[in-house]
């Protein structure tokens, strides 16, 4: 007995049949629309070409009339070239009555549409001709050849867009059909896929509740099981990640790491430990860190260290240790006590780095800073122009020598010197010459402070001062006169001085401190003597007479 052939249409639901029917109707309607659009495009292109042909045959004779009459073929050629630049024009030819001709060809656009589509448009290159009559006289003919390539290409592009939209619509419609057909069995299919994904390791798999109540309960139980498995796997993965990270840090750290048990027996060391100390891991296992002791620290140092570890759980500091080669090196060490769940010490972890290079740089930098401080101190007490002591150093030294003279009961002499008519010198010779003059005077002035306790200083401007401890009045006057004569003997020209050369005036004061006087009195007396020397004609030395 023959079996009845299987008919898929009878197995479709009403909604599925409706979707299939609508899809077929959509395809038929779309095909009809495409055919209609294609024929409309054909008619429109032919109408446009006819219109362009009429325009060209009407405009060209009028535009070229003047040049045709005079027979200027160069201008006619140029005009035809402009008209031929239009997209619809393939060529334009003018033939005169005597047989001469001028032709201009346009840029023929490549035909992109297939031949079967272009054949629907009839003539691709229509030709039009007209006689050129001017003032009742016939001068020749114009022939215009048009091209439909651009219009056909545009029509073909529009047809392709319509076909793409149709294909998309049909595809979406069939997807809808597929959705309808599979909708009834989707919950069970989704549950099956979820179980497979979970078994393959996708712990994020969750299934939305759907389907009948029984299937929905089954899906909810599956989701709870998946959450439990994911939680357990995540906890295990986190533990493994932490262990792997700790191992990576231990192996790749640039600091040396040492782990001991509660009795300080070494259990583990990392590669950086071996690099710094020279001891391998196997050489250190079972031994204590005392093997690295340099002997530079006493018992109290280690007692304080362990008091901190036991009391605070940690210690940080710098320590000198001994490497395998017997070399002592500085290291920066941190020790931490690790306690178990009961609070008892289970391990000690020491992390250290070799700071030999740092210590060397610190020492070098300290030396540089000390040298810089000495230089800054010298600069702060030295006159920048003359190189001798400045006012600040003079004030400090005067206080020091005054106090020393008060304790020792001896005298202090002060010589105050001023360059005569220096302002006139500066105005006449210029400031650079003035600076050079001051440097020459300061050099002689300083060279006469022969004792280590003497101090020659630039007091300000062109004024200088010399402190001579433990010097009486005659000796001070003699020293001042020697300085005055030495400067005069330099013979520095001074056109604005009555002496014709650079001279100085000096005031000398000598005092023995008794506890009732201040060093300012010594300066005041020397300054008064200097003032009198300048008033009495300059280039001389005067001794101040105190009360």
Short mmCIF file of C-alpha atoms in Angstrom, two decimals:
data_model
loop_
_atom_site.label_atom_id
_atom_site.label_comp_id
_atom_site.label_asym_id
_atom_site.label_seq_id
_atom_site.Cartn_x
_atom_site.Cartn_y
_atom_site.Cartn_z
CA UNK A 1 0.00 0.00 0.00
CA UNK A 2 1.39 3.34 -1.02
CA UNK A 3 2.05 5.79 1.82
CA UNK A 4 0.63 9.24 1.48
CA UNK A 5 3.39 11.77 0.66
CA UNK A 6 4.44 14.02 3.57
CA UNK A 7 2.98 17.48 3.13
CA UNK A 8 4.83 20.15 5.17
CA UNK A 9 1.98 22.63 4.71
CA UNK A 10 -0.35 20.48 6.84
CA UNK A 11 2.18 20.47 9.72
CA UNK A 12 2.36 24.24 9.93
CA UNK A 13 0.36 26.20 12.44
CA UNK A 14 -2.09 28.86 11.34
CA UNK A 15 0.39 31.62 12.19
CA UNK A 16 3.18 29.87 10.26
CA UNK A 17 0.91 29.45 7.21
CA UNK A 18 -0.05 33.12 7.42
CA UNK A 19 3.62 34.14 7.53
CA UNK A 20 4.51 31.93 4.53
CA UNK A 21 1.57 33.28 2.50
CA UNK A 22 2.51 36.86 3.31
CA UNK A 23 6.13 36.19 2.34
CA UNK A 24 5.13 34.79 -1.07
CA UNK A 25 2.80 37.75 -1.65
CA UNK A 26 5.61 40.16 -0.69
CA UNK A 27 8.02 38.54 -3.15
CA UNK A 28 5.49 38.65 -6.01
CA UNK A 29 4.57 42.28 -5.28
CA UNK A 30 8.23 43.26 -5.09
CA UNK A 31 9.03 41.62 -8.44
CA UNK A 32 6.10 43.42 -10.06
CA UNK A 33 7.25 46.69 -8.52
CA UNK A 34 10.80 46.19 -9.83
CA UNK A 35 9.59 45.48 -13.36
CA UNK A 36 7.33 48.54 -13.28
CA UNK A 37 10.11 50.76 -11.98
CA UNK A 38 12.47 49.48 -14.71
CA UNK A 39 10.00 50.36 -17.48
CA UNK A 40 9.32 53.76 -15.95
CA UNK A 41 13.08 54.41 -15.81
CA UNK A 42 13.32 53.48 -19.54
CA UNK A 43 10.60 55.93 -20.53
CA UNK A 44 12.08 58.69 -18.38
CA UNK A 45 15.58 58.27 -19.87
CA UNK A 46 14.23 58.34 -23.44
CA UNK A 47 12.17 61.46 -22.68
CA UNK A 48 15.20 63.22 -21.13
CA UNK A 49 17.38 62.39 -24.17
CA UNK A 50 14.73 63.72 -26.57
CA UNK A 51 14.55 66.92 -24.55
CA UNK A 52 18.34 67.33 -24.52
CA UNK A 53 18.50 66.66 -28.30
CA UNK A 54 15.88 69.34 -29.02
CA UNK A 55 17.74 71.84 -26.77
CA UNK A 56 21.06 71.20 -28.48
CA UNK A 57 19.66 71.44 -32.04
CA UNK A 58 17.88 74.67 -31.12
CA UNK A 59 20.69 76.40 -29.23
CA UNK A 60 23.78 75.45 -31.25
CA UNK A 61 22.96 77.18 -34.57
CA UNK A 62 22.10 80.43 -32.78
CA UNK A 63 25.20 80.30 -30.58
CA UNK A 64 27.57 79.58 -33.49
CA UNK A 65 25.92 81.83 -36.08
CA UNK A 66 28.45 84.67 -35.98
CA UNK A 67 31.45 82.38 -36.21
CA UNK A 68 29.92 80.22 -38.93
CA UNK A 69 29.28 83.29 -41.09
CA UNK A 70 32.91 84.48 -40.79
CA UNK A 71 34.19 80.90 -41.05
CA UNK A 72 36.28 81.02 -37.85
CA UNK A 73 36.67 77.28 -37.31
CA UNK A 74 38.96 77.72 -34.25
CA UNK A 75 36.24 79.51 -32.30
CA UNK A 76 33.63 77.05 -33.59
CA UNK A 77 35.84 74.20 -32.31
CA UNK A 78 36.18 75.86 -28.89
CA UNK A 79 32.41 76.38 -28.63
CA UNK A 80 31.68 72.82 -29.66
CA UNK A 81 34.13 71.60 -26.98
CA UNK A 82 32.15 73.43 -24.29
CA UNK A 83 28.87 71.88 -25.43
CA UNK A 84 30.49 68.43 -25.71
CA UNK A 85 31.58 68.60 -22.03
CA UNK A 86 28.01 67.82 -20.96
CA UNK A 87 27.43 64.25 -19.72
CA UNK A 88 24.66 63.50 -22.28
CA UNK A 89 26.71 64.58 -25.35
CA UNK A 90 28.84 61.95 -27.10
CA UNK A 91 29.91 64.16 -30.07
CA UNK A 92 28.97 67.31 -32.05
CA UNK A 93 29.95 67.79 -35.71
CA UNK A 94 29.56 70.87 -37.89
CA UNK A 95 29.90 70.42 -41.69
CA UNK A 96 30.07 73.57 -43.77
CA UNK A 97 28.47 73.92 -47.20
CA UNK A 98 31.85 73.56 -48.87
CA UNK A 99 32.58 70.24 -47.16
CA UNK A 100 34.83 71.36 -44.27
CA UNK A 101 33.93 69.87 -40.86
CA UNK A 102 34.68 70.36 -37.15
CA UNK A 103 34.02 67.60 -34.60
CA UNK A 104 34.17 67.67 -30.78
CA UNK A 105 33.83 64.49 -28.73
CA UNK A 106 32.64 64.39 -25.13
CA UNK A 107 33.91 62.28 -22.26
CA UNK A 108 31.98 59.05 -22.82
CA UNK A 109 31.10 57.53 -19.43
CA UNK A 110 31.72 53.80 -19.11
CA UNK A 111 28.54 51.71 -19.14
CA UNK A 112 28.32 49.91 -15.79
CA UNK A 113 24.91 48.29 -16.20
CA UNK A 114 24.74 44.80 -17.79
CA UNK A 115 23.92 44.48 -21.49
CA UNK A 116 20.47 42.95 -20.92
CA UNK A 117 19.48 45.94 -18.80
CA UNK A 118 20.87 48.50 -21.24
CA UNK A 119 19.01 46.77 -24.13
CA UNK A 120 15.71 47.82 -22.52
CA UNK A 121 16.54 51.46 -23.29
CA UNK A 122 16.56 51.08 -27.10
CA UNK A 123 19.08 53.34 -28.79
CA UNK A 124 22.04 54.08 -26.52
CA UNK A 125 23.42 56.82 -28.82
CA UNK A 126 20.56 58.74 -30.56
CA UNK A 127 21.62 61.05 -33.45
CA UNK A 128 20.04 64.40 -34.43
CA UNK A 129 20.79 66.67 -37.41
CA UNK A 130 19.73 70.17 -38.43
CA UNK A 131 20.58 72.60 -41.20
CA UNK A 132 22.28 75.87 -40.31
CA UNK A 133 20.47 78.72 -42.09
CA UNK A 134 21.42 82.31 -41.44
CA UNK A 135 19.69 85.17 -43.24
CA UNK A 136 18.01 82.76 -45.61
CA UNK A 137 21.30 81.22 -46.62
CA UNK A 138 22.31 77.64 -45.79
CA UNK A 139 25.81 77.37 -44.31
CA UNK A 140 25.93 73.65 -43.56
CA UNK A 141 24.62 71.07 -41.05
CA UNK A 142 25.03 70.27 -37.33
CA UNK A 143 25.00 66.67 -36.13
CA UNK A 144 24.58 65.86 -32.41
CA UNK A 145 25.16 62.35 -31.00
CA UNK A 146 23.93 61.82 -27.42
CA UNK A 147 24.73 59.06 -24.95
CA UNK A 148 22.44 57.41 -22.41
CA UNK A 149 25.26 55.79 -20.39
CA UNK A 150 24.98 58.07 -17.35
CA UNK A 151 21.19 57.76 -17.13
CA UNK A 152 21.37 53.97 -17.59
CA UNK A 153 24.03 53.70 -14.84
CA UNK A 154 21.87 55.74 -12.46
CA UNK A 155 18.81 53.62 -13.26
CA UNK A 156 20.83 50.43 -12.70
CA UNK A 157 22.05 51.75 -9.27
CA UNK A 158 18.47 52.49 -8.20
CA UNK A 159 17.33 49.05 -9.33
CA UNK A 160 20.16 47.44 -7.32
CA UNK A 161 19.07 49.33 -4.20
CA UNK A 162 15.49 48.14 -4.70
CA UNK A 163 16.69 44.55 -5.10
CA UNK A 164 18.82 44.82 -1.92
CA UNK A 165 15.85 46.11 0.06
CA UNK A 166 13.73 43.29 -1.33
CA UNK A 167 16.34 40.69 -0.37
CA UNK A 168 16.56 42.13 3.16
CA UNK A 169 12.77 42.12 3.54
CA UNK A 170 12.49 38.52 2.32
CA UNK A 171 15.34 37.43 4.61
CA UNK A 172 13.73 39.05 7.64
CA UNK A 173 10.40 37.46 6.73
CA UNK A 174 11.95 33.99 6.60
CA UNK A 175 13.64 34.63 9.95
CA UNK A 176 10.19 35.36 11.31
CA UNK A 177 8.95 32.10 9.90
CA UNK A 178 11.85 30.25 11.52
CA UNK A 179 11.10 31.95 14.84
CA UNK A 180 7.46 30.90 14.72
CA UNK A 181 8.33 27.30 13.85
CA UNK A 182 10.88 26.97 16.66
CA UNK A 183 8.98 28.93 19.31
CA UNK A 184 7.14 25.96 20.69
CA UNK A 185 10.30 23.90 21.43
CA UNK A 186 12.55 26.85 22.37
CA UNK A 187 12.44 26.44 26.21
CA UNK A 188 13.65 22.83 26.07
CA UNK A 189 16.24 23.71 23.43
CA UNK A 190 17.51 26.60 25.56
CA UNK A 191 17.73 24.37 28.64
CA UNK A 192 19.69 21.79 26.64
CA UNK A 193 22.09 24.46 25.37
CA UNK A 194 22.54 25.82 28.90
CA UNK A 195 23.42 22.39 30.26
CA UNK A 196 25.96 21.89 27.47
CA UNK A 197 27.50 25.32 28.11
CA UNK A 198 27.79 24.66 31.84
CA UNK A 199 29.41 21.30 31.18
CA UNK A 200 31.88 23.04 28.82
CA UNK A 201 32.96 25.43 31.61
CA UNK A 202 30.77 28.50 30.98
CA UNK A 203 29.84 29.19 34.59
CA UNK A 204 28.00 32.41 33.72
CA UNK A 205 25.27 30.45 31.96
CA UNK A 206 21.76 31.42 33.18
CA UNK A 207 18.44 30.68 31.50
CA UNK A 208 15.47 33.11 31.65
CA UNK A 209 12.31 31.50 33.00
CA UNK A 210 9.99 30.49 30.15
CA UNK A 211 7.63 27.81 28.92
CA UNK A 212 5.12 25.83 30.96
CA UNK A 213 5.21 25.84 34.80
CA UNK A 214 7.00 22.48 34.90
CA UNK A 215 9.71 23.64 32.48
CA UNK A 216 10.02 26.97 34.34
CA UNK A 217 10.61 25.11 37.66
CA UNK A 218 13.24 22.94 35.97
CA UNK A 219 15.01 26.03 34.57
CA UNK A 220 14.97 27.71 38.02
CA UNK A 221 16.60 24.61 39.60
CA UNK A 222 19.24 24.62 36.83
CA UNK A 223 20.03 28.30 37.50
CA UNK A 224 20.48 27.64 41.25
CA UNK A 225 22.84 24.77 40.49
CA UNK A 226 24.83 26.93 38.05
CA UNK A 227 25.18 29.72 40.67
CA UNK A 228 26.47 27.24 43.25
CA UNK A 229 29.02 25.78 40.83
CA UNK A 230 30.17 29.27 39.77
CA UNK A 231 30.61 30.40 43.37
CA UNK A 232 32.73 27.37 44.23
CA UNK A 233 34.82 27.71 41.09
CA UNK A 234 35.38 31.43 41.66
CA UNK A 235 36.56 30.85 45.23
CA UNK A 236 38.96 28.15 44.04
CA UNK A 237 40.21 30.34 41.17
CA UNK A 238 40.81 33.30 43.50
CA UNK A 239 42.83 31.13 45.85
CA UNK A 240 44.88 29.76 43.00
CA UNK A 241 45.42 33.29 41.61
CA UNK A 242 46.62 34.55 44.97
CA UNK A 243 49.01 31.63 45.32
CA UNK A 244 50.33 32.16 41.78
CA UNK A 245 50.71 35.90 42.37
CA UNK A 246 52.54 35.39 45.64
CA UNK A 247 54.86 32.86 43.98
CA UNK A 248 55.52 35.27 41.10
CA UNK A 249 56.33 38.11 43.49
CA UNK A 250 58.58 35.82 45.53
CA UNK A 251 60.50 34.70 42.43
CA UNK A 252 60.78 38.04 40.63
CA UNK A 253 61.18 40.51 43.48
CA UNK A 254 64.41 42.52 43.39
CA UNK A 255 64.53 42.46 47.20
CA UNK A 256 65.88 39.44 48.99
CA UNK A 257 63.18 37.41 50.79
CA UNK A 258 63.79 34.86 53.55
CA UNK A 259 61.14 32.76 55.34
CA UNK A 260 61.84 30.94 58.60
CA UNK A 261 59.81 28.84 61.00
CA UNK A 262 59.04 29.91 64.55
CA UNK A 263 62.52 28.70 65.64
CA UNK A 264 64.14 30.94 62.97
CA UNK A 265 65.21 27.99 60.83
CA UNK A 266 65.28 29.01 57.19
CA UNK A 267 62.61 27.37 55.02
CA UNK A 268 62.74 29.35 51.78
CA UNK A 269 64.81 32.04 50.06
CA UNK A 270 64.18 33.69 46.72
CA UNK A 271 66.61 34.24 43.79
CA UNK A 272 67.25 37.85 44.84
CA UNK A 273 68.50 36.57 48.22
CA UNK A 274 71.06 34.37 46.46
CA UNK A 275 72.07 37.26 44.17
CA UNK A 276 72.71 39.60 47.10
CA UNK A 277 74.31 37.21 49.63
CA UNK A 278 75.89 34.64 47.31
CA UNK A 279 74.24 31.75 49.23
CA UNK A 280 72.02 29.34 47.27
CA UNK A 281 68.63 28.17 48.55
CA UNK A 282 69.93 24.71 49.40
CA UNK A 283 72.88 26.17 51.35
CA UNK A 284 70.58 28.19 53.58
CA UNK A 285 67.74 25.72 54.20
CA UNK A 286 67.69 24.54 57.84
CA UNK A 287 70.19 27.21 58.96
CA UNK A 288 69.44 30.45 60.81
CA UNK A 289 69.99 34.04 59.63
CA UNK A 290 72.83 34.32 62.18
CA UNK A 291 75.02 32.89 59.40
CA UNK A 292 74.90 36.38 57.82
CA UNK A 293 75.91 38.27 60.98
CA UNK A 294 78.75 40.75 60.36
CA UNK A 295 79.71 41.25 64.02
CA UNK A 296 79.27 45.03 63.74
CA UNK A 297 76.22 45.12 66.00
CA UNK A 298 76.26 44.44 69.73
CA UNK A 299 73.84 42.43 71.85
CA UNK A 300 71.71 45.48 72.67
CA UNK A 301 71.05 46.10 68.97
CA UNK A 302 69.60 42.61 68.43
CA UNK A 303 67.72 42.74 71.75
CA UNK A 304 65.95 45.94 70.64
CA UNK A 305 65.22 44.34 67.26
CA UNK A 306 63.53 41.30 68.77
CA UNK A 307 61.66 43.36 71.35
CA UNK A 308 60.06 45.25 68.43
CA UNK A 309 59.27 42.01 66.54
CA UNK A 310 57.69 40.35 69.57
CA UNK A 311 55.87 43.47 70.71
CA UNK A 312 54.80 45.14 67.47
CA UNK A 313 55.01 42.16 65.13
CA UNK A 314 57.60 43.87 62.92
CA UNK A 315 60.94 45.70 62.73
CA UNK A 316 62.41 48.01 60.10
CA UNK A 317 65.92 49.37 59.92
CA UNK A 318 69.39 49.30 58.39
CA UNK A 319 71.84 46.56 59.31
CA UNK A 320 75.33 45.41 58.30
CA UNK A 321 75.51 41.78 57.15
CA UNK A 322 78.11 39.44 55.72
CA UNK A 323 77.88 37.80 52.27
CA UNK A 324 79.36 34.46 51.25
CA UNK A 325 82.59 36.09 50.08
CA UNK A 326 83.16 37.56 53.53
CA UNK A 327 82.35 41.13 52.43
CA UNK A 328 80.34 43.30 54.79
CA UNK A 329 77.52 45.23 53.11
CA UNK A 330 74.68 47.48 54.36
CA UNK A 331 71.12 46.37 53.86
CA UNK A 332 67.69 47.82 54.58
CA UNK A 333 65.76 45.08 56.37
CA UNK A 334 62.11 44.55 57.32
CA UNK A 335 61.10 41.58 59.51
CA UNK A 336 57.46 40.57 60.02
CA UNK A 337 56.10 37.92 62.41
CA UNK A 338 53.33 35.78 60.83
CA UNK A 339 50.87 34.29 63.33
CA UNK A 340 48.50 31.33 62.94
CA UNK A 341 44.78 31.17 63.74
CA UNK A 342 45.59 30.74 67.45
CA UNK A 343 47.80 33.84 67.51
CA UNK A 344 51.08 31.95 67.81
CA UNK A 345 54.08 32.85 65.67
CA UNK A 346 54.26 30.39 62.78
CA UNK A 347 56.84 32.07 60.55
CA UNK A 348 59.13 35.05 60.23
CA UNK A 349 59.51 36.82 56.88
CA UNK A 350 62.48 39.03 56.20
CA UNK A 351 62.66 41.35 53.17
CA UNK A 352 65.87 43.25 52.51
CA UNK A 353 67.73 45.18 49.83
CA UNK A 354 71.41 45.90 49.34
CA UNK A 355 71.89 49.64 49.91
CA UNK A 356 75.64 49.72 49.26
CA UNK A 357 75.18 51.93 46.22
CA UNK A 358 72.73 54.14 48.11
CA UNK A 359 75.16 54.48 51.03
CA UNK A 360 77.96 55.37 48.63
CA UNK A 361 75.84 58.00 46.93
CA UNK A 362 74.74 59.42 50.28
CA UNK A 363 78.37 59.69 51.38
CA UNK A 364 79.35 61.36 48.10
CA UNK A 365 76.40 63.72 48.27
CA UNK A 366 77.16 64.59 51.88
CA UNK A 367 80.75 65.45 50.94
CA UNK A 368 79.50 67.55 48.03
CA UNK A 369 77.04 69.38 50.26
CA UNK A 370 79.72 70.03 52.89
CA UNK A 371 82.05 71.42 50.21
CA UNK A 372 79.20 73.50 48.84
CA UNK A 373 78.40 74.81 52.31
CA UNK A 374 82.03 75.81 52.79
CA UNK A 375 81.98 77.57 49.44
CA UNK A 376 78.69 79.33 50.23
CA UNK A 377 80.06 80.38 53.59
CA UNK A 378 83.16 81.78 51.86
CA UNK A 379 81.03 83.59 49.27
CA UNK A 380 78.79 85.05 51.96
CA UNK A 381 81.81 86.57 53.74
CA UNK A 382 83.84 87.63 50.68
CA UNK A 383 83.50 90.82 48.66
CA UNK A 384 82.56 89.94 45.09
CA UNK A 385 84.58 92.72 43.46
CA UNK A 386 87.89 92.71 45.33
CA UNK A 387 88.03 89.17 46.70
CA UNK A 388 88.85 90.30 50.25
CA UNK A 389 86.57 90.04 53.30
CA UNK A 390 83.22 91.84 53.12
CA UNK A 391 81.36 93.93 55.73
CA UNK A 392 79.65 90.89 57.26
CA UNK A 393 82.93 89.10 57.91
CA UNK A 394 84.45 92.33 59.22
CA UNK A 395 81.63 92.77 61.76
CA UNK A 396 81.94 89.15 62.97
CA UNK A 397 85.75 89.36 63.28
CA UNK A 398 85.62 92.71 65.13
CA UNK A 399 83.27 91.22 67.73
CA UNK A 400 85.53 88.17 68.09
CA UNK A 401 88.78 90.17 68.46
CA UNK A 402 87.11 92.68 70.78
CA UNK A 403 86.01 89.84 73.09
CA UNK A 404 89.44 88.22 72.91
CA UNK A 405 91.16 91.56 73.74
CA UNK A 406 88.78 92.04 76.66
CA UNK A 407 89.71 88.63 78.05
CA UNK A 408 93.45 89.04 77.36
CA UNK A 409 93.70 92.72 78.34
CA UNK A 410 95.48 93.77 75.14
CA UNK A 411 94.70 96.44 72.56
CA UNK A 412 92.88 96.33 69.20
CA UNK A 413 93.84 98.65 66.33
CA UNK A 414 91.53 99.61 63.47
CA UNK A 415 92.59 101.25 60.20
CA UNK A 416 89.86 102.95 58.14
CA UNK A 417 90.92 103.89 54.58
CA UNK A 418 89.11 105.83 51.84
CA UNK A 419 90.20 106.35 48.20
CA UNK A 420 90.53 110.11 47.66
CA UNK A 421 88.09 111.71 45.20
CA UNK A 422 86.96 108.29 43.94
CA UNK A 423 83.65 109.61 42.62
CA UNK A 424 85.57 111.99 40.36
CA UNK A 425 87.74 109.06 39.23
CA UNK A 426 84.65 107.02 38.37
CA UNK A 427 82.99 109.87 36.49
CA UNK A 428 86.15 110.58 34.51
CA UNK A 429 87.44 107.07 33.72
CA UNK A 430 84.21 105.02 33.89
CA UNK A 431 82.95 102.32 36.22
CA UNK A 432 85.07 99.51 34.78
CA UNK A 433 88.25 101.51 35.43
CA UNK A 434 86.89 102.36 38.87
CA UNK A 435 86.40 98.67 39.66
CA UNK A 436 89.93 97.89 38.52
CA UNK A 437 91.27 100.73 40.72
CA UNK A 438 89.46 99.30 43.77
CA UNK A 439 90.88 95.85 43.08
CA UNK A 440 94.44 97.24 42.90
CA UNK A 441 93.99 99.20 46.15
CA UNK A 442 92.43 96.16 47.88
CA UNK A 443 95.33 93.94 46.82
CA UNK A 444 97.89 96.23 48.52
CA UNK A 445 95.63 96.73 51.52
CA UNK A 446 95.17 92.97 51.99
CA UNK A 447 98.86 92.17 51.45
CA UNK A 448 99.73 94.23 54.56
CA UNK A 449 97.51 92.12 56.84
CA UNK A 450 100.37 89.70 57.38
CA UNK A 451 99.33 88.03 60.62
CA UNK A 452 96.63 85.38 60.71
CA UNK A 453 94.72 87.44 63.25
CA UNK A 454 94.72 90.52 60.96
CA UNK A 455 91.75 91.05 58.65
CA UNK A 456 91.52 93.42 55.68
CA UNK A 457 87.96 94.06 54.46
CA UNK A 458 86.02 96.22 52.04
CA UNK A 459 83.84 98.25 54.36
CA UNK A 460 81.65 99.73 51.64
CA UNK A 461 82.05 101.55 48.31
CA UNK A 462 85.64 102.92 48.18
CA UNK A 463 86.13 102.53 51.95
CA UNK A 464 88.28 99.75 53.47
CA UNK A 465 89.01 98.65 57.03
CA UNK A 466 91.81 96.58 58.65
CA UNK A 467 91.60 94.94 62.08
CA UNK A 468 95.00 94.49 63.77
CA UNK A 469 94.66 92.77 67.18
CA UNK A 470 97.30 93.29 69.89
CA UNK A 471 98.78 96.31 68.08
CA UNK A 472 99.75 99.61 69.76
CA UNK A 473 99.33 103.10 68.30
CA UNK A 474 102.85 103.58 66.88
CA UNK A 475 102.75 100.21 65.14
CA UNK A 476 99.30 100.92 63.76
CA UNK A 477 100.39 104.34 62.46
CA UNK A 478 103.47 102.81 60.84
CA UNK A 479 101.37 100.10 59.15
CA UNK A 480 98.91 102.72 57.86
CA UNK A 481 101.72 104.89 56.46
CA UNK A 482 103.25 101.87 54.70
CA UNK A 483 99.89 101.14 53.06
CA UNK A 484 99.38 104.79 52.03
CA UNK A 485 102.84 105.03 50.47
CA UNK A 486 102.45 101.68 48.69
CA UNK A 487 99.19 102.77 47.07
CA UNK A 488 100.65 106.16 46.09
CA UNK A 489 103.68 104.45 44.56
CA UNK A 490 101.38 102.49 42.22
CA UNK A 491 101.11 105.70 40.25
CA UNK A 492 97.55 105.07 39.06
CA UNK A 493 96.64 108.21 37.02
CA UNK A 494 93.89 110.42 38.49
CA UNK A 495 93.32 113.52 36.34
CA UNK A 496 90.69 114.87 38.71
CA UNK A 497 92.99 114.76 41.79
CA UNK A 498 95.38 117.56 42.79
CA UNK A 499 98.03 114.86 43.23
CA UNK A 500 97.60 113.60 39.65
CA UNK A 501 97.39 110.00 40.82
CA UNK A 502 95.30 107.75 43.07
CA UNK A 503 95.90 108.41 46.80
CA UNK A 504 94.18 107.36 50.03
CA UNK A 505 93.36 108.94 53.36
CA UNK A 506 93.43 106.85 56.54
CA UNK A 507 92.15 107.14 60.08
CA UNK A 508 93.63 104.96 62.87
CA UNK A 509 92.11 104.16 66.26
CA UNK A 510 93.56 101.99 69.05
CA UNK A 511 91.65 100.88 72.16
CA UNK A 512 92.06 98.42 75.00
CA UNK A 513 88.57 97.15 76.00
CA UNK A 514 87.71 97.47 79.70
CA UNK A 515 84.14 96.18 79.77
CA UNK A 516 82.50 99.61 79.62
CA UNK A 517 83.07 100.18 75.92
CA UNK A 518 81.63 98.70 72.75
CA UNK A 519 83.49 97.93 69.50
CA UNK A 520 81.37 100.56 67.76
CA UNK A 521 83.45 103.20 69.62
CA UNK A 522 86.60 101.89 67.89
CA UNK A 523 84.90 102.28 64.47
CA UNK A 524 83.58 105.73 65.34
CA UNK A 525 87.02 107.00 66.40
CA UNK A 526 88.74 105.65 63.26
CA UNK A 527 86.01 107.15 61.09
CA UNK A 528 86.46 110.58 62.73
CA UNK A 529 90.22 110.43 62.20
CA UNK A 530 89.61 109.53 58.53
CA UNK A 531 87.26 112.50 58.19
CA UNK A 532 89.89 114.86 59.62
CA UNK A 533 92.58 113.45 57.30
CA UNK A 534 90.40 114.17 54.26
CA UNK A 535 89.61 117.70 55.51
CA UNK A 536 93.31 118.44 56.05
CA UNK A 537 94.16 117.85 52.40
CA UNK A 538 93.86 114.05 51.88
CA UNK A 539 96.71 111.59 51.13
CA UNK A 540 97.64 111.36 54.80
CA UNK A 541 97.23 109.26 58.00
CA UNK A 542 95.80 110.56 61.29
CA UNK A 543 95.53 108.87 64.69
CA UNK A 544 92.31 109.26 66.64
CA UNK A 545 92.61 110.45 70.24
CA UNK A 546 89.94 108.95 72.41
CA UNK A 547 88.67 110.24 75.72
#
